[in-house]
Coordinates of C-alpha atoms in Angstrom, one line a residue:
M1 CA 27.7 15.1 -8.7
R2 CA 29.3 11.2 -8.6
N3 CA 27.2 8.4 -10.0
K4 CA 25.9 7.1 -6.8
K5 CA 25.4 2.9 -7.2
L6 CA 21.8 1.7 -6.5
A7 CA 21.9 -1.4 -4.4
P8 CA 20.6 -4.4 -5.7
C9 CA 16.7 -4.1 -3.6
A10 CA 16.8 -0.7 -4.6
A11 CA 17.2 -1.1 -8.4
R12 CA 15.1 -3.9 -8.7
R13 CA 12.2 -1.7 -6.3
L14 CA 12.9 1.5 -9.2
A15 CA 12.4 -1.1 -12.1
A16 CA 9.0 -3.0 -10.7
G17 CA 8.4 1.4 -10.6
L18 CA 8.9 2.1 -13.7
T19 CA 7.4 -0.9 -15.5
L20 CA 4.2 -0.1 -13.4
A21 CA 4.8 3.5 -13.9
L22 CA 5.2 2.8 -17.6
L23 CA 2.1 0.4 -17.7
P24 CA -0.9 2.1 -19.3
W25 CA 1.4 3.7 -21.9
L26 CA 2.3 0.3 -22.8
A27 CA -0.9 -1.0 -23.1
A28 CA -2.4 2.0 -25.1
A29 CA 0.8 1.8 -27.7
A30 CA 0.1 -1.8 -27.6
T31 CA -3.6 -1.6 -28.6
R32 CA -2.0 0.5 -31.4
A33 CA -0.8 -3.1 -33.0
A34 CA -3.0 -5.1 -32.1
P35 CA -7.0 -5.3 -32.2
P36 CA -8.4 -6.0 -28.9
D37 CA -9.9 -9.9 -27.9
L38 CA -13.0 -8.9 -26.3
I39 CA -14.5 -5.5 -26.4
V40 CA -17.2 -5.0 -24.0
R41 CA -20.0 -2.2 -24.7
N42 CA -23.4 -0.9 -23.8
G43 CA -23.4 -0.8 -20.2
S44 CA -22.8 1.3 -17.5
I45 CA -19.3 0.4 -15.9
Y46 CA -18.4 1.1 -12.8
T47 CA -14.8 1.2 -13.0
V48 CA -14.4 2.0 -9.4
R49 CA -11.3 4.5 -10.0
G50 CA -10.0 6.2 -12.4
E51 CA -9.6 8.6 -14.3
T52 CA -13.6 8.3 -14.3
A53 CA -16.0 6.2 -12.4
W54 CA -18.1 5.1 -15.6
V55 CA -17.9 4.5 -18.0
E56 CA -19.6 2.7 -21.5
A57 CA -17.0 0.0 -22.8
F58 CA -13.7 -1.0 -22.0
A59 CA -11.4 -3.9 -24.3
V60 CA -9.6 -6.6 -22.9
R61 CA -6.2 -8.0 -24.6
D62 CA -4.2 -11.7 -23.7
G63 CA -6.4 -11.1 -20.4
R64 CA -6.0 -7.5 -19.0
Y65 CA -7.7 -4.1 -20.0
V66 CA -5.8 -2.1 -22.9
A67 CA -8.2 0.9 -24.0
T68 CA -11.6 1.8 -21.5
G69 CA -14.2 4.7 -22.9
T70 CA -17.2 5.0 -24.8
N71 CA -18.3 3.0 -27.6
A72 CA -17.9 4.5 -30.2
E73 CA -13.7 4.7 -29.1
I74 CA -13.8 1.0 -28.2
A75 CA -15.3 -0.2 -31.9
R76 CA -12.9 1.3 -33.4
L77 CA -10.3 -1.2 -31.7
A78 CA -12.3 -4.1 -32.5
G79 CA -10.4 -6.5 -35.0
P80 CA -12.0 -9.4 -37.4
K81 CA -11.6 -11.5 -34.3
T82 CA -12.9 -9.7 -31.6
R83 CA -15.7 -11.1 -29.4
V84 CA -18.6 -8.7 -28.6
L85 CA -20.2 -8.6 -25.6
D86 CA -23.6 -6.8 -26.1
L87 CA -24.6 -5.2 -22.0
R88 CA -27.5 -4.2 -22.9
G89 CA -27.1 -1.4 -20.2
A90 CA -27.0 -3.4 -17.4
M91 CA -24.1 -2.8 -15.1
A92 CA -21.0 -4.3 -15.0
M93 CA -17.9 -3.7 -12.0
P94 CA -14.8 -4.9 -10.8
G95 CA -15.1 -8.4 -9.9
I96 CA -15.1 -8.7 -5.8
N97 CA -12.2 -9.6 -3.2
D98 CA -12.6 -11.9 -0.8
V99 CA -9.9 -10.9 2.0
H100 CA -11.6 -13.4 4.3
A101 CA -12.4 -16.6 3.3
H102 CA -12.0 -20.1 4.0
P103 CA -13.3 -21.8 0.6
L104 CA -11.5 -24.6 0.8
D105 CA -13.7 -25.4 4.2
G106 CA -16.1 -23.9 2.6
G107 CA -16.3 -26.3 -0.5
Y108 CA -15.9 -29.6 1.6
E109 CA -18.6 -28.6 4.2
D110 CA -21.2 -28.4 1.1
L111 CA -20.3 -31.7 -0.6
Y112 CA -19.5 -34.5 2.5
A113 CA -20.4 -32.6 5.4
C114 CA -23.1 -32.8 8.3
N115 CA -24.7 -28.9 7.8
F116 CA -26.6 -26.9 9.1
A117 CA -28.0 -23.6 9.9
P118 CA -26.7 -21.0 12.9
S119 CA -30.5 -20.3 12.9
S120 CA -30.8 -24.1 13.8
T121 CA -32.1 -24.6 17.0
F122 CA -30.6 -27.5 20.0
E123 CA -33.2 -30.0 18.9
Q124 CA -33.0 -29.3 15.2
V125 CA -28.9 -30.1 15.3
L126 CA -29.2 -33.5 17.2
A127 CA -32.0 -34.1 14.6
R128 CA -30.1 -33.4 11.9
V129 CA -27.5 -35.1 13.6
A130 CA -29.4 -38.3 14.2
D131 CA -29.8 -38.1 10.2
C132 CA -26.0 -37.9 9.5
A133 CA -25.3 -40.7 11.9
A134 CA -28.1 -43.2 10.0
R135 CA -26.2 -42.7 6.7
A136 CA -23.2 -43.1 8.2
E137 CA -20.3 -45.7 7.6
P138 CA -19.1 -47.9 10.2
G139 CA -16.2 -45.9 11.8
D140 CA -17.4 -42.9 10.2
W141 CA -17.3 -39.3 12.6
V142 CA -19.8 -37.4 12.1
V143 CA -18.7 -34.0 11.8
G144 CA -20.1 -30.3 10.6
G145 CA -21.9 -27.5 12.1
A146 CA -22.4 -25.0 13.0
W147 CA -24.6 -24.0 15.7
S148 CA -25.2 -21.1 17.9
S149 CA -22.9 -19.5 19.5
T150 CA -26.2 -18.6 21.7
M151 CA -26.6 -22.2 22.5
L152 CA -22.4 -22.4 24.5
A153 CA -24.1 -22.6 28.2
Q154 CA -26.9 -25.2 26.6
V155 CA -24.6 -27.2 24.9
S156 CA -22.3 -27.4 28.3
T157 CA -24.0 -29.7 30.5
P158 CA -24.3 -33.7 31.2
A159 CA -27.8 -33.6 29.5
A160 CA -26.8 -32.3 26.7
L161 CA -23.9 -34.2 26.1
A162 CA -26.9 -37.3 26.5
A163 CA -28.1 -36.0 24.0
L164 CA -25.1 -36.1 21.2
D165 CA -24.8 -39.6 22.2
K166 CA -28.3 -40.5 21.2
A167 CA -28.1 -38.4 18.0
G168 CA -25.1 -39.8 16.8
A169 CA -25.9 -44.0 17.7
G170 CA -22.4 -45.3 18.7
H171 CA -20.2 -43.0 16.2
P172 CA -18.1 -39.6 16.9
V173 CA -19.5 -36.6 16.6
L174 CA -17.5 -33.1 16.7
L175 CA -19.6 -30.6 15.1
R176 CA -18.0 -26.7 15.3
D177 CA -19.6 -24.0 16.3
E178 CA -20.0 -20.4 13.5
T179 CA -17.3 -19.1 14.8
F180 CA -15.0 -22.1 14.2
H181 CA -13.5 -21.5 17.2
N182 CA -15.3 -23.9 19.5
R183 CA -16.5 -27.4 19.8
W184 CA -19.5 -30.1 21.0
A185 CA -18.4 -33.1 20.9
N186 CA -20.1 -36.7 22.3
S187 CA -18.6 -39.6 24.7
E188 CA -17.1 -41.6 22.2
A189 CA -15.2 -37.9 19.8
L190 CA -13.8 -37.5 23.4
K191 CA -12.8 -40.6 23.9
R192 CA -10.9 -41.0 21.2
G193 CA -9.3 -37.4 21.8
G194 CA -8.2 -38.8 25.2
I195 CA -10.4 -36.7 26.5
T196 CA -11.3 -37.1 30.3
R197 CA -11.7 -35.5 33.6
D198 CA -8.1 -35.2 34.9
S199 CA -7.4 -33.7 31.6
A200 CA -6.0 -29.6 32.4
D201 CA -6.7 -26.6 30.0
P202 CA -4.8 -26.9 27.2
A203 CA -2.5 -23.2 26.7
G204 CA -4.9 -21.2 24.5
G205 CA -7.5 -23.6 25.0
V206 CA -10.5 -24.3 27.2
I207 CA -12.3 -27.9 28.7
A208 CA -15.3 -27.3 30.4
K209 CA -16.0 -29.5 32.5
D210 CA -19.5 -29.9 35.0
P211 CA -18.8 -28.4 38.3
A212 CA -20.9 -30.9 40.2
S213 CA -19.0 -34.4 38.8
G214 CA -15.9 -32.5 37.6
Q215 CA -16.3 -34.3 34.2
P216 CA -16.3 -33.4 30.3
T217 CA -19.3 -32.4 28.7
G218 CA -18.6 -31.6 25.5
L219 CA -17.9 -27.5 25.6
L220 CA -14.4 -27.4 24.2
K221 CA -13.3 -23.9 23.5
E222 CA -10.4 -22.4 20.5
F223 CA -8.2 -25.1 18.6
P224 CA -6.1 -26.3 21.6
A225 CA -8.8 -28.1 23.3
F226 CA -10.1 -30.0 20.5
L227 CA -6.8 -30.7 18.8
A228 CA -5.9 -33.9 19.9
L229 CA -9.4 -34.8 18.5
E230 CA -8.9 -33.4 15.2
R231 CA -6.2 -35.4 14.5
Q232 CA -8.3 -38.6 15.0
I233 CA -10.8 -38.6 11.7
P234 CA -9.5 -39.8 8.9
P235 CA -7.4 -37.2 7.1
R236 CA -10.2 -35.9 4.0
T237 CA -8.3 -38.1 1.1
Q238 CA -6.8 -35.9 -1.9
A239 CA -9.8 -36.5 -4.2
R240 CA -12.6 -35.4 -1.6
Q241 CA -10.1 -32.4 -1.1
L242 CA -9.3 -31.1 -4.8
A243 CA -12.8 -31.9 -5.8
A244 CA -13.8 -29.8 -2.7
A245 CA -11.3 -26.3 -4.1
R246 CA -13.2 -27.1 -7.5
A247 CA -16.9 -26.8 -6.0
A248 CA -14.8 -23.6 -3.5
G249 CA -14.1 -21.9 -7.3
A250 CA -17.6 -22.5 -8.8
T251 CA -19.2 -20.7 -5.4
M252 CA -17.2 -18.4 -5.3
N253 CA -17.5 -17.3 -9.0
A254 CA -21.2 -17.1 -8.8
C255 CA -21.1 -14.6 -6.0
G256 CA -18.7 -12.7 -8.4
I257 CA -15.7 -13.1 -5.9
T258 CA -12.6 -13.1 -9.0
G259 CA -10.3 -12.6 -5.6
V260 CA -9.9 -13.8 -2.7
Q261 CA -7.3 -14.2 0.4
D262 CA -7.6 -18.1 2.1
A263 CA -7.1 -16.6 5.7
F264 CA -5.9 -19.6 6.9
S265 CA -3.7 -22.2 4.3
S266 CA -1.8 -25.0 6.5
E267 CA 0.5 -26.6 4.3
A268 CA -1.4 -29.3 3.0
A269 CA -4.1 -27.4 2.0
L270 CA -1.3 -25.0 0.5
A271 CA -0.4 -28.3 -1.7
I272 CA -4.8 -28.6 -3.0
W273 CA -5.0 -25.1 -3.9
S274 CA -0.7 -25.5 -5.3
Q275 CA -2.0 -28.2 -7.9
V276 CA -5.5 -27.0 -8.9
D277 CA -3.7 -23.8 -10.3
R278 CA -0.8 -25.7 -11.6
D279 CA -3.9 -27.9 -13.8
G280 CA -5.3 -24.2 -15.0
G281 CA -8.0 -24.6 -12.8
L282 CA -7.8 -21.5 -10.3
P283 CA -10.5 -19.0 -11.5
F284 CA -9.5 -16.4 -8.8
H285 CA -6.9 -15.0 -7.3
M286 CA -5.6 -16.0 -4.6
V287 CA -3.3 -14.8 -1.4
A288 CA -2.7 -17.3 1.3
S289 CA -2.3 -16.5 5.0
L290 CA 1.0 -19.8 6.1
S291 CA -0.5 -21.6 9.5
A292 CA 1.7 -20.8 12.5
M293 CA -0.2 -22.8 14.1
P294 CA 0.3 -26.4 15.4
S295 CA -0.3 -29.0 12.9
A296 CA -3.8 -31.1 13.4
F297 CA -0.3 -33.1 11.3
P298 CA 3.2 -32.9 12.7
A299 CA 4.8 -33.8 9.6
E300 CA 3.2 -30.1 8.1
R301 CA 5.5 -27.3 8.7
T302 CA 3.5 -24.1 10.0
G303 CA 5.5 -20.7 11.0
L304 CA 8.5 -19.8 10.2
A305 CA 8.9 -23.0 8.7
L306 CA 6.0 -22.9 6.1
V307 CA 6.9 -19.1 5.1
E308 CA 10.9 -20.5 4.1
A309 CA 8.8 -23.4 2.2
R310 CA 6.5 -21.4 0.8
E311 CA 8.1 -20.7 -3.2
Q312 CA 7.6 -24.1 -4.4
Y313 CA 4.2 -23.1 -3.7
R314 CA 3.6 -19.9 -5.5
G315 CA 2.5 -19.9 -8.9
A316 CA 0.1 -17.8 -11.6
N317 CA -3.3 -17.4 -9.0
L318 CA -1.8 -19.0 -6.0
R319 CA 0.2 -16.4 -4.1
P320 CA 1.4 -17.4 -0.7
D321 CA 2.3 -14.1 0.6
F322 CA 0.8 -14.3 4.3
V323 CA 1.3 -15.8 8.0
K324 CA -2.0 -16.0 10.2
L325 CA -1.7 -15.7 13.9
F326 CA -4.7 -15.0 16.2
L327 CA -3.8 -13.5 19.0
D328 CA -7.3 -14.0 21.1
G329 CA -10.8 -15.7 19.7
V330 CA -14.0 -14.8 19.2
P331 CA -16.4 -13.0 22.4
P332 CA -19.3 -15.5 23.1
A333 CA -16.4 -18.4 24.4
R334 CA -14.7 -15.3 26.5
T335 CA -11.5 -16.2 24.8
A336 CA -11.1 -12.7 23.2
E337 CA -9.3 -10.2 25.5
F338 CA -10.7 -7.1 26.1
L339 CA -10.2 -3.2 27.8
Q340 CA -13.0 -4.0 29.5
P341 CA -14.5 -7.1 32.0
Y342 CA -17.2 -9.5 30.7
L343 CA -20.3 -9.6 32.7
P344 CA -19.9 -11.6 35.6
D345 CA -21.0 -15.3 35.7
A346 CA -19.9 -18.6 37.4
E347 CA -16.8 -19.6 35.5
H348 CA -14.7 -16.3 35.5
G349 CA -16.4 -13.8 38.3
A350 CA -16.4 -10.2 37.9
H351 CA -13.1 -8.5 36.9
Y352 CA -12.4 -10.6 33.3
H353 CA -11.2 -9.5 30.4
G354 CA -9.8 -12.5 29.0
H355 CA -6.7 -12.6 27.7
S356 CA -4.0 -12.8 24.4
N357 CA -2.2 -15.4 22.8
F358 CA 0.4 -13.8 22.9
T359 CA 2.7 -10.7 25.5
R360 CA 4.0 -8.1 23.7
D361 CA 7.5 -9.3 23.8
Q362 CA 6.7 -12.3 21.7
L363 CA 4.3 -10.7 18.9
V364 CA 7.0 -7.7 17.8
D365 CA 9.9 -11.5 17.9
L366 CA 7.9 -12.6 15.4
L367 CA 5.6 -10.0 13.4
V368 CA 10.2 -8.3 12.7
Q369 CA 11.0 -11.9 11.5
L370 CA 8.1 -11.7 9.2
D371 CA 8.5 -7.9 8.6
R372 CA 12.0 -8.0 7.5
R373 CA 11.1 -11.7 5.3
G374 CA 9.1 -8.9 3.3
V375 CA 6.0 -11.2 4.6
P376 CA 2.9 -9.2 6.5
A377 CA 0.9 -11.0 8.8
K378 CA -2.7 -11.7 9.3
M379 CA -3.9 -11.2 12.9
H380 CA -6.8 -12.4 14.6
A381 CA -8.2 -10.2 17.5
T382 CA -11.9 -9.7 17.8
G383 CA -11.3 -7.8 21.3
D384 CA -10.6 -4.5 21.9
A385 CA -7.4 -5.5 23.6
S386 CA -6.5 -8.2 21.0
L387 CA -6.6 -5.4 18.6
R388 CA -4.6 -2.7 20.5
L389 CA -2.1 -5.6 21.4
A390 CA -1.3 -5.3 17.6
L391 CA -1.2 -1.4 16.7
D392 CA 1.6 -1.5 19.4
A393 CA 3.4 -4.0 18.7
V394 CA 3.5 -3.1 14.9
D395 CA 4.6 0.3 16.4
E396 CA 7.6 -1.1 17.4
V397 CA 8.5 -3.3 14.5
R398 CA 8.0 0.1 12.0
K399 CA 11.2 1.7 14.9
R400 CA 12.9 -1.0 14.6
N401 CA 12.8 -2.3 10.6
G402 CA 11.0 1.6 9.6
M403 CA 8.6 2.8 7.4
P404 CA 6.1 1.9 5.5
G405 CA 7.1 -1.8 6.3
Q406 CA 4.6 -4.3 5.0
R407 CA 0.9 -4.0 5.3
H408 CA 0.1 -5.9 8.4
Q409 CA -3.9 -6.9 8.3
V410 CA -6.0 -7.1 11.8
A411 CA -8.5 -9.3 11.0
H412 CA -11.9 -8.8 11.7
A413 CA -11.0 -5.7 13.6
S414 CA -14.2 -6.0 15.4
F415 CA -14.1 -3.6 18.9
I416 CA -11.6 -0.7 18.3
A417 CA -11.3 2.3 21.1
D418 CA -11.5 5.3 20.0
A419 CA -7.5 6.0 20.3
D420 CA -6.6 3.5 18.3
L421 CA -9.1 4.4 15.7
A422 CA -6.0 6.3 13.5
R423 CA -3.1 4.3 14.4
F424 CA -3.9 2.5 11.7
R425 CA -3.7 4.6 9.1
A426 CA -0.6 6.3 11.3
L427 CA 1.0 2.5 11.3
N428 CA 0.0 1.4 7.9
V429 CA -2.0 -1.2 9.0
T430 CA -5.1 -3.1 7.5
A431 CA -8.6 -2.8 9.2
E432 CA -10.0 -5.9 7.9
I433 CA -13.8 -6.3 9.0
S434 CA -16.2 -9.4 7.8
P435 CA -19.9 -7.2 7.9
M436 CA -21.4 -10.6 6.7
I437 CA -21.3 -11.5 10.4
W438 CA -21.9 -8.7 12.2
Y439 CA -25.0 -7.1 10.9
P440 CA -26.7 -7.9 13.6
T441 CA -26.9 -11.1 13.5
G442 CA -27.0 -14.1 15.6
L443 CA -23.4 -14.0 16.8
G444 CA -23.7 -10.0 17.6
M445 CA -26.7 -11.5 20.3
A446 CA -24.5 -14.1 21.5
T447 CA -22.2 -11.1 21.9
A448 CA -24.0 -9.4 23.6
M449 CA -24.7 -12.0 26.4
A450 CA -21.3 -11.9 27.5
I451 CA -20.2 -8.1 27.1
G452 CA -24.0 -6.4 26.8
K453 CA -26.1 -5.2 24.3
E454 CA -24.9 -1.5 24.9
R455 CA -21.3 -2.8 23.9
A456 CA -21.7 -4.9 21.8
E457 CA -24.0 -3.0 18.8
R458 CA -19.9 -0.5 19.0
I459 CA -19.3 -2.9 16.5
F460 CA -16.8 -2.0 13.7
P461 CA -16.8 1.8 13.4
V462 CA -17.0 1.7 9.4
A463 CA -17.5 4.9 8.8
S464 CA -15.0 6.8 11.6
L465 CA -12.4 4.1 10.3
L466 CA -12.4 6.2 6.8
R467 CA -12.8 9.2 8.1
S468 CA -9.4 8.7 9.8
G469 CA -7.6 7.3 6.5
A470 CA -7.6 3.7 7.2
L471 CA -7.5 1.1 4.7
V472 CA -10.7 -0.7 5.4
A473 CA -11.1 -4.6 3.5
G474 CA -14.2 -6.8 3.8
G475 CA -14.5 -10.4 3.8
S476 CA -17.2 -12.9 4.2
D477 CA -15.6 -15.1 7.0
W478 CA -17.5 -18.2 4.9
P479 CA -17.8 -21.0 5.7
A480 CA -18.0 -19.8 9.3
G481 CA -20.8 -16.9 10.8
Q482 CA -22.7 -17.7 7.3
P483 CA -23.0 -20.8 5.0
T484 CA -22.5 -18.5 1.9
A485 CA -19.5 -16.8 0.1
N486 CA -22.1 -14.2 -1.1
P487 CA -20.8 -10.6 -1.2
W488 CA -23.9 -8.6 -1.1
T489 CA -25.5 -8.8 2.0
G490 CA -22.2 -7.7 3.2
I491 CA -22.3 -5.0 1.3
E492 CA -25.7 -4.2 2.0
G493 CA -24.9 -4.3 5.7
L494 CA -22.5 -2.2 5.5
V495 CA -24.9 0.5 3.9
T496 CA -27.9 -0.1 5.5
R497 CA -26.4 -1.7 9.0
R498 CA -29.4 -3.9 9.8
D499 CA -30.2 -7.6 9.0
P500 CA -31.2 -7.8 5.5
F501 CA -33.5 -11.0 5.4
G502 CA -35.2 -9.3 8.8
A503 CA -35.0 -11.6 11.1
I504 CA -33.4 -9.7 13.3
P505 CA -34.8 -6.3 14.0
G506 CA -32.9 -2.8 13.9
A507 CA -30.3 -1.3 13.3
L508 CA -26.6 -1.9 14.4
W509 CA -24.8 1.2 15.0
P510 CA -26.1 3.4 12.6
E511 CA -24.5 6.3 12.6
Q512 CA -21.2 3.5 11.0
A513 CA -22.9 2.9 8.2
V514 CA -21.8 4.2 4.9
G515 CA -22.4 4.8 1.3
L516 CA -22.8 2.0 -1.3
A517 CA -19.5 3.3 -3.5
S518 CA -17.3 3.6 0.0
A519 CA -19.2 -0.2 0.8
L520 CA -18.2 -1.2 -3.4
R521 CA -14.4 0.2 -3.0
I522 CA -14.1 -2.0 0.4
Y523 CA -14.9 -5.3 -1.4
T524 CA -13.1 -4.3 -4.6
I525 CA -9.9 -1.6 -5.1
N526 CA -9.4 -1.9 -0.8
S527 CA -8.4 -5.7 -0.5
A528 CA -7.2 -5.8 -3.3
E529 CA -4.7 -3.6 -2.0
A530 CA -4.7 -4.6 1.7
M531 CA -3.8 -8.3 -0.2
G532 CA -0.6 -6.5 -1.5
M533 CA -2.7 -7.0 -5.3
G534 CA -3.9 -2.8 -6.2
R535 CA -1.7 -2.7 -8.5
E536 CA -2.9 -5.9 -10.7
T537 CA -6.8 -5.7 -10.1
G538 CA -9.7 -4.5 -7.4
S539 CA -10.8 -1.4 -10.9
I540 CA -11.2 -2.0 -13.9
E541 CA -8.0 0.3 -15.6
T542 CA -5.9 0.4 -18.4
G543 CA -3.2 -2.4 -18.3
K544 CA -4.2 -4.4 -15.1
S545 CA -5.8 -8.1 -14.9
A546 CA -9.6 -8.2 -16.4
D547 CA -12.0 -9.2 -13.5
F548 CA -15.1 -7.8 -14.0
I549 CA -18.1 -8.9 -13.5
V550 CA -21.9 -8.5 -14.7
L551 CA -25.0 -7.9 -12.3
D552 CA -29.0 -8.0 -13.1
R553 CA -29.4 -5.0 -11.8
N554 CA -28.0 -0.8 -11.3
L555 CA -26.3 -1.0 -7.4
F556 CA -26.3 2.6 -7.4
R557 CA -31.1 2.4 -8.9
I558 CA -31.9 1.1 -6.7
P559 CA -32.9 1.2 -2.5
A560 CA -30.2 0.2 -0.3
G561 CA -32.7 -3.0 1.2
Q562 CA -32.4 -5.1 -2.1
I563 CA -28.7 -4.7 -2.3
H564 CA -29.0 -8.8 -1.5
E565 CA -31.1 -9.5 -4.0
T566 CA -28.5 -9.3 -6.3
T567 CA -27.6 -12.0 -8.7
V568 CA -24.2 -11.8 -10.7
K569 CA -25.4 -12.7 -14.3
Q570 CA -21.0 -13.7 -15.3
T571 CA -17.8 -13.9 -13.9
F572 CA -14.8 -13.1 -15.8
F573 CA -11.0 -13.7 -14.9
R574 CA -7.9 -12.6 -16.4
G575 CA -11.0 -11.9 -19.3
R576 CA -12.3 -15.6 -19.1
Q577 CA -15.5 -16.2 -17.9
V578 CA -15.7 -18.9 -15.5
H579 CA -19.4 -18.1 -14.6
P580 CA -21.6 -19.1 -15.6
R581 CA -19.0 -22.1 -16.7
A582 CA -19.4 -24.0 -20.8
E583 CA -20.9 -26.8 -19.7

């Protein structure tokens, strides 16, 4: 039979596949040629996957695993300059991969914002704003968060606006809720944003107004509603942004995170991460989700324009590989789209389902273009109707572009109709979850106020998704929902379906609890695969990047209710210790 010439793209794929297939052999051959830089021994080392789930030791050279096995097997590889880390029986495992976080915002808020916990009462929020205003310089804005979504109705009154005006002491004030989707502004901030009683709701946003006077109350739902105000806030300086990026790296490393997907990357944020990476300071793998929304700064590129420019930002540890799309908002603000209606209220009546930001044709057209460019989408969809829209659109993309296509993500995948569970695997779509913000929390209570307790409790059917064969990946959504990137609360929540801190009693749909091994896979190899990095990281296997953590306890030998107390003693990224950092 005559040989056929492979198309260039097929040849590249074949070459890449052969290279990956040969990695273990190449690593083994290299091991015989040179001793490792580091040997980690005498531990309970959970590999997540590979020939065996547990090993005693492994060896690292040039930032990659070159061997795993028993203490005796690995000891034979040591050379005169090999560093040996004796775990003394401690548990080690792959680093955490956080598939949904906003690290630049998290780092910036920790350093510079007027922060308060979502559990803060109305009075505590006002007291915190007054304190921040008293320390602000003339002309400064008071910007911070996060107030609880349970306060949506409480902050949307003339009395609340007057109280926020008083606390702000003449400064413009703009406070976010814990979802990042809504803002509470005082009169000075509304004035600077040009929002008056005559302002119409922008497409995709809501400017709340007092029914009696028609005046804005200060509550602004979704990004288009507060974009004008965001544009009036003095831009974050580059020095502060760089400091925030480095602080975020230290924070995430301390939590055991060695890989993260930035869930919303403006071009300005991408430039900051690129600079940090090129300066040698990015201490984790980062996958960026490029913004497709209008920017607060008109000179910034977004959407397909940013996709076309993304290669200038790619670096050793930075992959600008995804695009972020917001299909809807959030249930507490009634900006998510549901198959069944919200509970009746005065604003929306008795048959309101919410709405998506895209028509089916619009979403299909955009996804087809992205998919053909090799760019997967991270699609925010918190209502089951918007989630179905996402799957319907991907279904059409598969028909046009073929399978398997790009592995798109449904971000949050909160509420899922039973009929849609099996479609994730069939369509090669990731179900991305953020358990830190949904195990029994104030956000869950706010959701129940909008759709009812029974429906609100049927959130994140993780066990059902796993049984269907779906790829389920885990993220924190830090700093949304909670003020920390700590993954251990989310991992415990997956196993117990309870609030790890006991503040909110009861279990949330306990039938959807999963075992510890499944929870750890969700936060390691599954998230790596969802980010397109499954062959690079996520497990302790020969040839992969040496990204691992050492814990203060063996997670498999403690009650599940103690998982959230876990402390990460050491974090290694590419074989280099990044936590605790040397002084």
